[in-house]
Short mmCIF file of C-alpha atoms and ligand atoms in Angstrom, two decimals:
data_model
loop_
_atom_site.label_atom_id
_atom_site.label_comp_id
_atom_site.label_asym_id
_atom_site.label_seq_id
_atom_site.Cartn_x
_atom_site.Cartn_y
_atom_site.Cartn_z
CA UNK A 1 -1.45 24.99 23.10
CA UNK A 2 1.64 24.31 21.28
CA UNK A 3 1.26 23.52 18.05
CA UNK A 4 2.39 19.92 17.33
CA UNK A 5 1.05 17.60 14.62
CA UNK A 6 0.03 14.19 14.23
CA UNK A 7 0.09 12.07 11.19
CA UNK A 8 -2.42 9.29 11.34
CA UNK A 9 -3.29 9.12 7.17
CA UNK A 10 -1.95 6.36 5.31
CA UNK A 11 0.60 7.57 3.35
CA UNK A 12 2.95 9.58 3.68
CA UNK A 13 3.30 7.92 7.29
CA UNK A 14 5.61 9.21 9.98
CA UNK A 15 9.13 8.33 9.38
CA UNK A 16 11.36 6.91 12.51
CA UNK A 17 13.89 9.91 14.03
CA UNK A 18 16.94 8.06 12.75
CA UNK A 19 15.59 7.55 9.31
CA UNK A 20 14.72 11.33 8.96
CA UNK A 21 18.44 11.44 10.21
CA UNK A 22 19.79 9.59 7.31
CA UNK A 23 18.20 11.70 4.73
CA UNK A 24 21.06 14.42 5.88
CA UNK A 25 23.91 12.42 5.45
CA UNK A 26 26.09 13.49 2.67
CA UNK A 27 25.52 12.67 -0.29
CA UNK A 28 27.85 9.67 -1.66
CA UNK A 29 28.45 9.29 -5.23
CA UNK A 30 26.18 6.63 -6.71
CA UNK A 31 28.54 4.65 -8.83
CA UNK A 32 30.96 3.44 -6.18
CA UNK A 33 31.27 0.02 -4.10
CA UNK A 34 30.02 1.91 -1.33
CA UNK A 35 26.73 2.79 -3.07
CA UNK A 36 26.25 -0.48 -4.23
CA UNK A 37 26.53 -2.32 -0.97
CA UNK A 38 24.22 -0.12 0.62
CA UNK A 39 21.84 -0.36 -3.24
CA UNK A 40 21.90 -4.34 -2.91
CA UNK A 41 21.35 -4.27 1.14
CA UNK A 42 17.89 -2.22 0.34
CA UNK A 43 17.57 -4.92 -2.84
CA UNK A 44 17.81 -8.06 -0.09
CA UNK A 45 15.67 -6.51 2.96
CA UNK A 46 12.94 -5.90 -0.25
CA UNK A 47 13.15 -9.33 -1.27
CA UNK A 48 12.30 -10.49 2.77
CA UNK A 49 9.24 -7.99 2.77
CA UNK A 50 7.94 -9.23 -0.83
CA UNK A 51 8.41 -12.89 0.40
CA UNK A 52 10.70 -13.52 -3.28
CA UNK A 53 13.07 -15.17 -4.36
CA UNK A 54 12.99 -12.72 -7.50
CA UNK A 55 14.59 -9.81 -7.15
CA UNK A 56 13.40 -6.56 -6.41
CA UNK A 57 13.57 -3.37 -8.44
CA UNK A 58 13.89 0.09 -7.07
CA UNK A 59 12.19 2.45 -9.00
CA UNK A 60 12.53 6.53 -8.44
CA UNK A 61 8.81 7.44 -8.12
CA UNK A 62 5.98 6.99 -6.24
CA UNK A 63 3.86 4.19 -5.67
CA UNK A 64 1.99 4.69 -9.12
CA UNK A 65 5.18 4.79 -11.25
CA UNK A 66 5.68 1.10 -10.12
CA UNK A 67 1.86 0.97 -10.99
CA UNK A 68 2.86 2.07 -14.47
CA UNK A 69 6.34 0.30 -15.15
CA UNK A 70 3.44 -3.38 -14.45
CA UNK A 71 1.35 -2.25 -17.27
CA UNK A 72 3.96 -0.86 -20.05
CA UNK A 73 6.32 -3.38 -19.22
CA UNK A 74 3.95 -6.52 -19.42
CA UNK A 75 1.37 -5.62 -21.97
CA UNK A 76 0.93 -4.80 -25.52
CA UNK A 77 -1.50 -2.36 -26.71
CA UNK A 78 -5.04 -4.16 -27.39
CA UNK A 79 -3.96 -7.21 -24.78
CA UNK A 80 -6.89 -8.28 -22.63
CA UNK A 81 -6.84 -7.36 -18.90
CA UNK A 82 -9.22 -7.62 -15.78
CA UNK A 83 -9.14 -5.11 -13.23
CA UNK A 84 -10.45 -5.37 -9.63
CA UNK A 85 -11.85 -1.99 -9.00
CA UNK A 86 -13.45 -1.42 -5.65
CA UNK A 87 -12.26 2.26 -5.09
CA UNK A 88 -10.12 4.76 -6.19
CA UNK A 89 -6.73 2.24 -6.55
CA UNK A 90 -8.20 -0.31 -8.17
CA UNK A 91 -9.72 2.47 -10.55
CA UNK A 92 -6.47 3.48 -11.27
CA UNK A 93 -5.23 0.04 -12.59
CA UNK A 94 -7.73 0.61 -15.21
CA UNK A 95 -6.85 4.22 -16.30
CA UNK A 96 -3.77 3.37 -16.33
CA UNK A 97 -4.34 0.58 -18.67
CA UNK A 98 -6.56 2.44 -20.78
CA UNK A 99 -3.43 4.77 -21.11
CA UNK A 100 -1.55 2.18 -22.71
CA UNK A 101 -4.25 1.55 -25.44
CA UNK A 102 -4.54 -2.28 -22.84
CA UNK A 103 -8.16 -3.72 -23.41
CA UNK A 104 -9.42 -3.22 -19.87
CA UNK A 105 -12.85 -4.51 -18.59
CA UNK A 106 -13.15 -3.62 -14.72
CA UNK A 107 -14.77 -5.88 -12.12
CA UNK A 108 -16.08 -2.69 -10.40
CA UNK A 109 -18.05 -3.27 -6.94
CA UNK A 110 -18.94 -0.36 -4.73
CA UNK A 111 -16.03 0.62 -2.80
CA UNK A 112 -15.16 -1.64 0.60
CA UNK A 113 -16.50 -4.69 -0.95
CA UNK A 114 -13.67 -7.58 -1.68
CA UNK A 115 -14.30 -9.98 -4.80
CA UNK A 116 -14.64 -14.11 -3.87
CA UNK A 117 -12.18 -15.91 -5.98
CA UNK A 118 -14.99 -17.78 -7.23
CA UNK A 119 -16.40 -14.67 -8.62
CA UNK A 120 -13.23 -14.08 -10.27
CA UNK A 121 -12.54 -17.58 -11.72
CA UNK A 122 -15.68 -17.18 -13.67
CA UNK A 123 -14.82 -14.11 -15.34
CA UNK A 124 -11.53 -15.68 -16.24
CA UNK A 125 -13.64 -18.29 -18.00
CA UNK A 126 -16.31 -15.98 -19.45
CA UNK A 127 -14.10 -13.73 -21.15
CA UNK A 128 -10.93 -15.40 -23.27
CA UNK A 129 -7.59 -14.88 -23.43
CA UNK A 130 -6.97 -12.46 -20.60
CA UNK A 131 -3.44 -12.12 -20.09
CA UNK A 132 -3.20 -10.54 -16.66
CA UNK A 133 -5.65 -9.74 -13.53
CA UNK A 134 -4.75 -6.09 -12.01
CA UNK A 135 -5.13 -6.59 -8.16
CA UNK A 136 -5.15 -4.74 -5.10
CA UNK A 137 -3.48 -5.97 -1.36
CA UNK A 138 -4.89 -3.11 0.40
CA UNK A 139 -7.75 -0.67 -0.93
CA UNK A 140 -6.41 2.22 1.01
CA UNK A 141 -9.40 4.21 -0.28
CA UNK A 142 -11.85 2.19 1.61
CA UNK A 143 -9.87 -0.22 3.86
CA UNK A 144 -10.24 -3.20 3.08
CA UNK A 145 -7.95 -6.03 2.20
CA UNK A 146 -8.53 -8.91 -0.84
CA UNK A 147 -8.13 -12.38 -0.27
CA UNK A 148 -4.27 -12.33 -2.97
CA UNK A 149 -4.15 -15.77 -1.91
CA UNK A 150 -7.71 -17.04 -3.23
CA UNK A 151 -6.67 -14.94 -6.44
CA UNK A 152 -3.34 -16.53 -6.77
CA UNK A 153 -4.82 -20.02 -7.03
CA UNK A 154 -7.37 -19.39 -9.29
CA UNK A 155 -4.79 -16.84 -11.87
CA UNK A 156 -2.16 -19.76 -11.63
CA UNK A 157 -4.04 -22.05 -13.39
CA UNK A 158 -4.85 -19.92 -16.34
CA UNK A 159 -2.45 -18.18 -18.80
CA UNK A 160 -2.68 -14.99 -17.37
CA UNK A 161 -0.48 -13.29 -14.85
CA UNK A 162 -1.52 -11.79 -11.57
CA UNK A 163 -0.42 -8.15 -10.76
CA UNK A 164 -1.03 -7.05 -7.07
CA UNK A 165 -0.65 -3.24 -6.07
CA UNK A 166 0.87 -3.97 -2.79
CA UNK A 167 1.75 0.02 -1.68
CA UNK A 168 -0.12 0.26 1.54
CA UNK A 169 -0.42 -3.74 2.04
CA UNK A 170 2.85 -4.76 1.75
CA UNK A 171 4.44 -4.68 5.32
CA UNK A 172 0.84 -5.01 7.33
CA UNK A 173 -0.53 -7.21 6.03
CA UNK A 174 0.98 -10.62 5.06
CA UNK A 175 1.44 -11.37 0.69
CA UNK A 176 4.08 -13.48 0.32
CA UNK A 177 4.68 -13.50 -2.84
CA UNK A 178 5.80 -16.53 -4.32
CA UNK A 179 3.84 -18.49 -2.06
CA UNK A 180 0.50 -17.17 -2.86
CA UNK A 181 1.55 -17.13 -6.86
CA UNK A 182 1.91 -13.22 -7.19
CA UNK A 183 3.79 -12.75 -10.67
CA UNK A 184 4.11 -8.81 -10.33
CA UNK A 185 3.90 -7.04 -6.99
CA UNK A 186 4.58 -3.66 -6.35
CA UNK A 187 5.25 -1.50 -3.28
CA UNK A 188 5.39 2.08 -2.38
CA UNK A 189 7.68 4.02 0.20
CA UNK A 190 5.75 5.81 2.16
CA UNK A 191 3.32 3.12 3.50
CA UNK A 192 4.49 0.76 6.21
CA UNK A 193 8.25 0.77 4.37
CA UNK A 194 8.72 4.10 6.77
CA UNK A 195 9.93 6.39 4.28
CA UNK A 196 9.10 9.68 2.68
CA UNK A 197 7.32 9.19 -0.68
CA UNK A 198 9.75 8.87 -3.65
CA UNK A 199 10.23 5.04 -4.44
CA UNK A 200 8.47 2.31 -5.51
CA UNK A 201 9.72 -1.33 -5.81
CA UNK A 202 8.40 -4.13 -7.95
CA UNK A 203 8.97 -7.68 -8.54
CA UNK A 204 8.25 -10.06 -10.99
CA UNK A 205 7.70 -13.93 -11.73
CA UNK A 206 9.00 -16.39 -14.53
CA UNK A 207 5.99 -16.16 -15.95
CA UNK A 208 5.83 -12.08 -15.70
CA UNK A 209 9.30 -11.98 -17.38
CA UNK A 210 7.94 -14.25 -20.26
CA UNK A 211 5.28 -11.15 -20.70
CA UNK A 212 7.94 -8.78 -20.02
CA UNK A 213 10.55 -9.99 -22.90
CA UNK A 214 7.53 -9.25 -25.70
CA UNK A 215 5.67 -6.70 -24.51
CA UNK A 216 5.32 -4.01 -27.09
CA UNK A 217 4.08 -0.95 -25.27
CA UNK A 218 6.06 2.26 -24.93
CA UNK A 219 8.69 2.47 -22.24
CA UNK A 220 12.33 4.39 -21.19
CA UNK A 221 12.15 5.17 -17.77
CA UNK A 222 11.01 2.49 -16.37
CA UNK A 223 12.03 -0.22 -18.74
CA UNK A 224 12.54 -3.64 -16.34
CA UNK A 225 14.72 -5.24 -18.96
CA UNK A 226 17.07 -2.15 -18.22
CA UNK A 227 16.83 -2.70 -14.42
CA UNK A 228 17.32 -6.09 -14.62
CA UNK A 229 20.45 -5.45 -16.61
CA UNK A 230 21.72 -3.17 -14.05
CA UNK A 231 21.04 -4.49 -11.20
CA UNK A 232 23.33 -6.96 -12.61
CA UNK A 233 26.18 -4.66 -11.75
CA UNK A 234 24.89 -3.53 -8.58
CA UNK A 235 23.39 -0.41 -9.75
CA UNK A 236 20.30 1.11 -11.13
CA UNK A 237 20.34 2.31 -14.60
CA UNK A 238 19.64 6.02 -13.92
CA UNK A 239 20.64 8.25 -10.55
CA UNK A 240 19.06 6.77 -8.09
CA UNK A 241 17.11 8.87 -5.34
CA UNK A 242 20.33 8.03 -3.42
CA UNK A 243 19.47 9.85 0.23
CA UNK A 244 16.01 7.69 -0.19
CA UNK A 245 17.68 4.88 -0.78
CA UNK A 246 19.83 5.29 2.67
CA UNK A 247 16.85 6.01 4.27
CA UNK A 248 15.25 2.76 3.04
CA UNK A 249 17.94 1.30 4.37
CA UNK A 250 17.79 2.46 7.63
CA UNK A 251 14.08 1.70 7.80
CA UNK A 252 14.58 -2.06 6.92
CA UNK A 253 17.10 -2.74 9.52
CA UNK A 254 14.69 -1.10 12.13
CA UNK A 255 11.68 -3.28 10.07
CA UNK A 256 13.80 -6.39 9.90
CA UNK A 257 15.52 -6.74 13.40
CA UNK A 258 12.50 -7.73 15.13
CA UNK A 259 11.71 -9.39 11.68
CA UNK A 260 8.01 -8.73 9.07
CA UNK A 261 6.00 -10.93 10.88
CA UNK A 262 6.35 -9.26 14.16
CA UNK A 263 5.54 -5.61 12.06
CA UNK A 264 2.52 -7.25 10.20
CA UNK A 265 1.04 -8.56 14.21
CA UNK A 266 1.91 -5.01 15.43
CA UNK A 267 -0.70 -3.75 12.60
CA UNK A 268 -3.15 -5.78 13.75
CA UNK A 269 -2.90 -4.69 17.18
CA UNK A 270 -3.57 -1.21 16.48
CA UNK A 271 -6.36 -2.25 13.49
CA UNK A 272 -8.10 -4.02 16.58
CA UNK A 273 -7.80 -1.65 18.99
CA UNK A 274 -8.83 1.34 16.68
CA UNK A 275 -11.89 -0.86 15.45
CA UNK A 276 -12.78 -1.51 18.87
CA UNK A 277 -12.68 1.88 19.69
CA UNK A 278 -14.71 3.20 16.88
CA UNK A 279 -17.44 0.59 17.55
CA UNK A 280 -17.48 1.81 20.91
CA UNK A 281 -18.60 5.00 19.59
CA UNK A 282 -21.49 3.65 17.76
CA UNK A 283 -19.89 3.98 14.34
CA UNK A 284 -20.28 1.94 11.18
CA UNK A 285 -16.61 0.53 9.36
CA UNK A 286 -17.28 1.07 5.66
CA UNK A 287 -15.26 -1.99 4.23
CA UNK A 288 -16.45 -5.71 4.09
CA UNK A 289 -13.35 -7.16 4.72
CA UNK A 290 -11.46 -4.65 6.62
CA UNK A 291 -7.65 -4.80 6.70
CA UNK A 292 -5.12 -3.99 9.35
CA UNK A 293 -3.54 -1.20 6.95
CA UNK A 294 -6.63 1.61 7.88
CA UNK A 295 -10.12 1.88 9.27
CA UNK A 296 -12.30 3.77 7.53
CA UNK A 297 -15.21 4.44 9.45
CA UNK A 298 -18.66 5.62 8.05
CA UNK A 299 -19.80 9.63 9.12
CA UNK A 300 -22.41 9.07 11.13
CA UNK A 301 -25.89 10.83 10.45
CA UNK A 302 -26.58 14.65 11.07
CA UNK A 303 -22.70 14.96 11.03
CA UNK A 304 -20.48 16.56 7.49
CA UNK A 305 -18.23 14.22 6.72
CA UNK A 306 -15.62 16.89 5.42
CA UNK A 307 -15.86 19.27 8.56
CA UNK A 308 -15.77 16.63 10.84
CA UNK A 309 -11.91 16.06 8.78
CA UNK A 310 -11.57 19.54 8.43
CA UNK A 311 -11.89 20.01 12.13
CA UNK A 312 -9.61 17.07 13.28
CA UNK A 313 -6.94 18.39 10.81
CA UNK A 314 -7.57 22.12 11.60
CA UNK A 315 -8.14 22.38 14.71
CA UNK A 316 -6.68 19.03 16.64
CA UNK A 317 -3.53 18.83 13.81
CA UNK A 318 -4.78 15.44 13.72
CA UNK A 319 -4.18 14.04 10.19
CA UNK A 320 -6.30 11.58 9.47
CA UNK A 321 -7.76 11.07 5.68
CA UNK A 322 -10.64 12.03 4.25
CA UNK A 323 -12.84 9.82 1.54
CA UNK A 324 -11.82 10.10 -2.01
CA UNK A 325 -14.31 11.50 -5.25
CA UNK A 326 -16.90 10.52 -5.43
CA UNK A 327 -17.46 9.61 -1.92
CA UNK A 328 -16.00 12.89 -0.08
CA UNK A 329 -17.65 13.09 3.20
CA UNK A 330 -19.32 9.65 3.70
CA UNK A 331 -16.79 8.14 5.64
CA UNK A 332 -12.78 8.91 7.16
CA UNK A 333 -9.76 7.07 7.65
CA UNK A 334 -7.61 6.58 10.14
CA UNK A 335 -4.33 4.92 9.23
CA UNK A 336 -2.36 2.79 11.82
CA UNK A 337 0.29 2.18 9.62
CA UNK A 338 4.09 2.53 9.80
CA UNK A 339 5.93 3.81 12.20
CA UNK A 340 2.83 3.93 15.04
CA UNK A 341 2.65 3.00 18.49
CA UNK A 342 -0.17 2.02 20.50
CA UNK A 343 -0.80 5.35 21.59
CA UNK A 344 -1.13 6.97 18.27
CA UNK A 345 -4.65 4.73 18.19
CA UNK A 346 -5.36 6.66 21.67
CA UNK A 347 -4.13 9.83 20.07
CA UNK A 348 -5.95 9.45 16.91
CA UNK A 349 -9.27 8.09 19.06
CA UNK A 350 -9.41 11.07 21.38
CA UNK A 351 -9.47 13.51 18.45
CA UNK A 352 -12.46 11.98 17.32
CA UNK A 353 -14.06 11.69 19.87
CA UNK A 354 -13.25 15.48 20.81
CA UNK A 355 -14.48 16.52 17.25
CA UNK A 356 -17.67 14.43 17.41
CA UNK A 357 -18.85 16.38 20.55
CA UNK A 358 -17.85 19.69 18.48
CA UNK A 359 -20.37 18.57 15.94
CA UNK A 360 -22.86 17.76 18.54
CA UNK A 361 -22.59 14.64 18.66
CA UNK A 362 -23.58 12.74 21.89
CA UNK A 363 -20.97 10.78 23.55
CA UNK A 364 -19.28 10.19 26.61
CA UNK A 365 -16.07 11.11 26.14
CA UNK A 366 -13.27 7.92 26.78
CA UNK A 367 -15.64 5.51 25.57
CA UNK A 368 -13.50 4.72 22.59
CA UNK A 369 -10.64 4.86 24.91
CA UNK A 370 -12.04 2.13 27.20
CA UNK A 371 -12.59 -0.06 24.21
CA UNK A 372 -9.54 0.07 23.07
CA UNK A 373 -6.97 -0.01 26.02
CA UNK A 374 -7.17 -2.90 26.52
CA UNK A 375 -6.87 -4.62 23.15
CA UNK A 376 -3.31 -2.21 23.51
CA UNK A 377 -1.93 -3.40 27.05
CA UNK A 378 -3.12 -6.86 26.45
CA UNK A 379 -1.34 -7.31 23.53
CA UNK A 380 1.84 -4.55 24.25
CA UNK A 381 4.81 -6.12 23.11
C1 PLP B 401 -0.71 5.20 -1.92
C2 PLP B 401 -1.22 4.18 -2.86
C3 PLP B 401 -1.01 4.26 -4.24
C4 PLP B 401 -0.42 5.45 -4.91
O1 PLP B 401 0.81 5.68 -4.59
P1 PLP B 401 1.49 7.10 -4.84
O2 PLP B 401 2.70 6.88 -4.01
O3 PLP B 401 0.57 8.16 -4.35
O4 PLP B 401 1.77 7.19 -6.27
C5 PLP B 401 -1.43 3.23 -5.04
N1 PLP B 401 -2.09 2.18 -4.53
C6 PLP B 401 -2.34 2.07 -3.23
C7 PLP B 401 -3.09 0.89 -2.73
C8 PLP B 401 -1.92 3.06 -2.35
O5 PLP B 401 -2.18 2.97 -1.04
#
């Protein structure tokens, strides 16, 4: 057969025709009105997505550099931090802290489980002067989603600031972020923004910038004081990725038109119908709470977890994830994120189910189909 490929991981995520089409535009110089209008356009659609009235900076790197910028721009070295680490993102918060010389202590839970606020309220009071609580929207390691909103309450009435790692979240799943008290959010690209990778955006609160104006930990690059000051003027402080940026552009007007909470009820669409569909089959979803971002769906027994990715990449082009270390091979993910349609859940479904019965595993083949049409046409807008 001809060879054609299909993207189902999330991140990078497919990218809409015209958007690749912007990316080969020519290039326009980045200090001109022009650049600017199109620099503060991206600046405003972020703003709608992060649900701020702060603004929003645009940061040349991927999701982690925003990551980064939160930590060296808010803390000192020694500060006190919690980190909510149930998989490989939330991990990262902390190594990332630890970089910094930032007094982590991780929350960890096995990966797919979500923390109660409760839970998290009484570490606030256990351990003293914690100055800020590294979150994660979206665990895109093991699906599932936190409950930002129960975390929001409890971090607003403490000192401390709340940091949510938004990248895969952000756009699927709603985190508005003044109204659930978010003080530094962060997004990535190449998630549901429908972009390649190659920016990152982050926002922060009063109270962040408070942090922000004494924080004593090493920075250039991404120094928000510098944005800030920039952004100003309608610009960014260094060359902005400028054919990105266009693209980003492009991406919001096609996100915007029919407006973010149409996009985040599209996600949850295909999350239902892909859940449905996997049921169907008889398989276990690994998280607790799962989001509408990714399903990540237990291997079942007598079946390897990495041929059974191997063989949907290989030999059915169908790119769906794999776990993460230390968990390679216990479960998979398919995304339904971005640019997707309702038949990339069909798509995505049948090569499963066609690389089960390679395996030898015993199914009927459509039965994940017949699960999940339905939750699709019902709901086809
Ligand atoms: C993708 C992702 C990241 C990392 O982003 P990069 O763009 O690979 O640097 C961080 N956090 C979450 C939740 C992600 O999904």
């Amino acid at each position: 057969m001809i060879k054609k490929a299909y993207l189902l991981s999330p991140g990078p995520t497919p990218v809409p025709p015209s958007v690749l089409a912007a990316a080969a535009e020519p290039i326009i110089h980045h200090r001109t009105e022009e650049f600017s209008g199109i620099f503060m356009e991206v600046t405003e659609g972020l703003k709608t997505i992060f649900g701020t009235r702060e603004d929003v900076y645009i940061l040349t790197a991927s999701g982690t550099g925003a990551m980064e910028a939160a930590v060296a721009n808010l803390c000192s070295p020694g500060d006190r931090v919690l980190t909510i680490n149930a998989g490989k993102f939330g991990e990262r918060w902390s190594r990332i802290c630890r970089a910094y010389g930032v007094a982590a202590r991780d929350i960890v839970l096995d990966w797919g489980k979500v923390l109660p606020k409760e839970s998290l309220e009484a570490e606030l009071e256990a351990v003293p002067d914690v100055k800020a609580v590294f979150a994660t929207l979206s665990e895109t390691s093991a699906g599932q989603v936190f409950d930002i909103k129960g975390f929001g309450e409890v971090v607003a009435r403490t000192q401390a600031v709340l940091v949510v790692d938004g990248i895969s979240g952000l756009g699927a799943a709603p985190c508005p972020m003044d109204e659930w008290n978010i003080d530094v959010l962060i997004a990535g690209s190449q998630k549901s923004l429908m972009i390649p990778p190659g920016l990152s955006f982050i926002a922060a609160s009063p109270k962040a910038w408070a942090f922000i104006e004494s924080s004593k930990c090493p920075k250039f690059y991404f120094d928000l004081k510098k944005a800030r000051q920039s952004l100003a003027s309608r610009t960014s402080p260094w060359s902005p990725a400028i054919s990105l940026i266009v693209q980003q552009k492009k991406a919001l007007e096609i996100i915007l038109a029919p407006g973010l909470d149409k996009l985040i009820a599209h996600h949850h669409v295909l999350a239902e119908a892909t859940r449905a569909g996997v049921r169907a089959l008889g398989l276990e979803l690994l998280a607790e709470r799962p989001g509408d971002i990714l399903t990540a769906v237990r291997t079942p027994s007598g079946i390897d977890g990495k041929t059974l990715v191997k063989t949907m990449q290989t030999k059915y082009l169908a790119y769906i994830a794999g776990a993460q270390d230390p968990h390679k091979g216990e479960f998979f993910r398919i995304a339904h994120l971005g640019y997707m349609g309702g038949f990339d859940v069909i798509t995505a479904l049948t090569a499963l189910e066609m690389t089960l019965a390679d395996l030898g595993f015993a199914i009927v083949p459509g039965t994940s189909i017949q699960a999940a049409e339905p939750i699709l046409k019902e709901n086809w807008s």
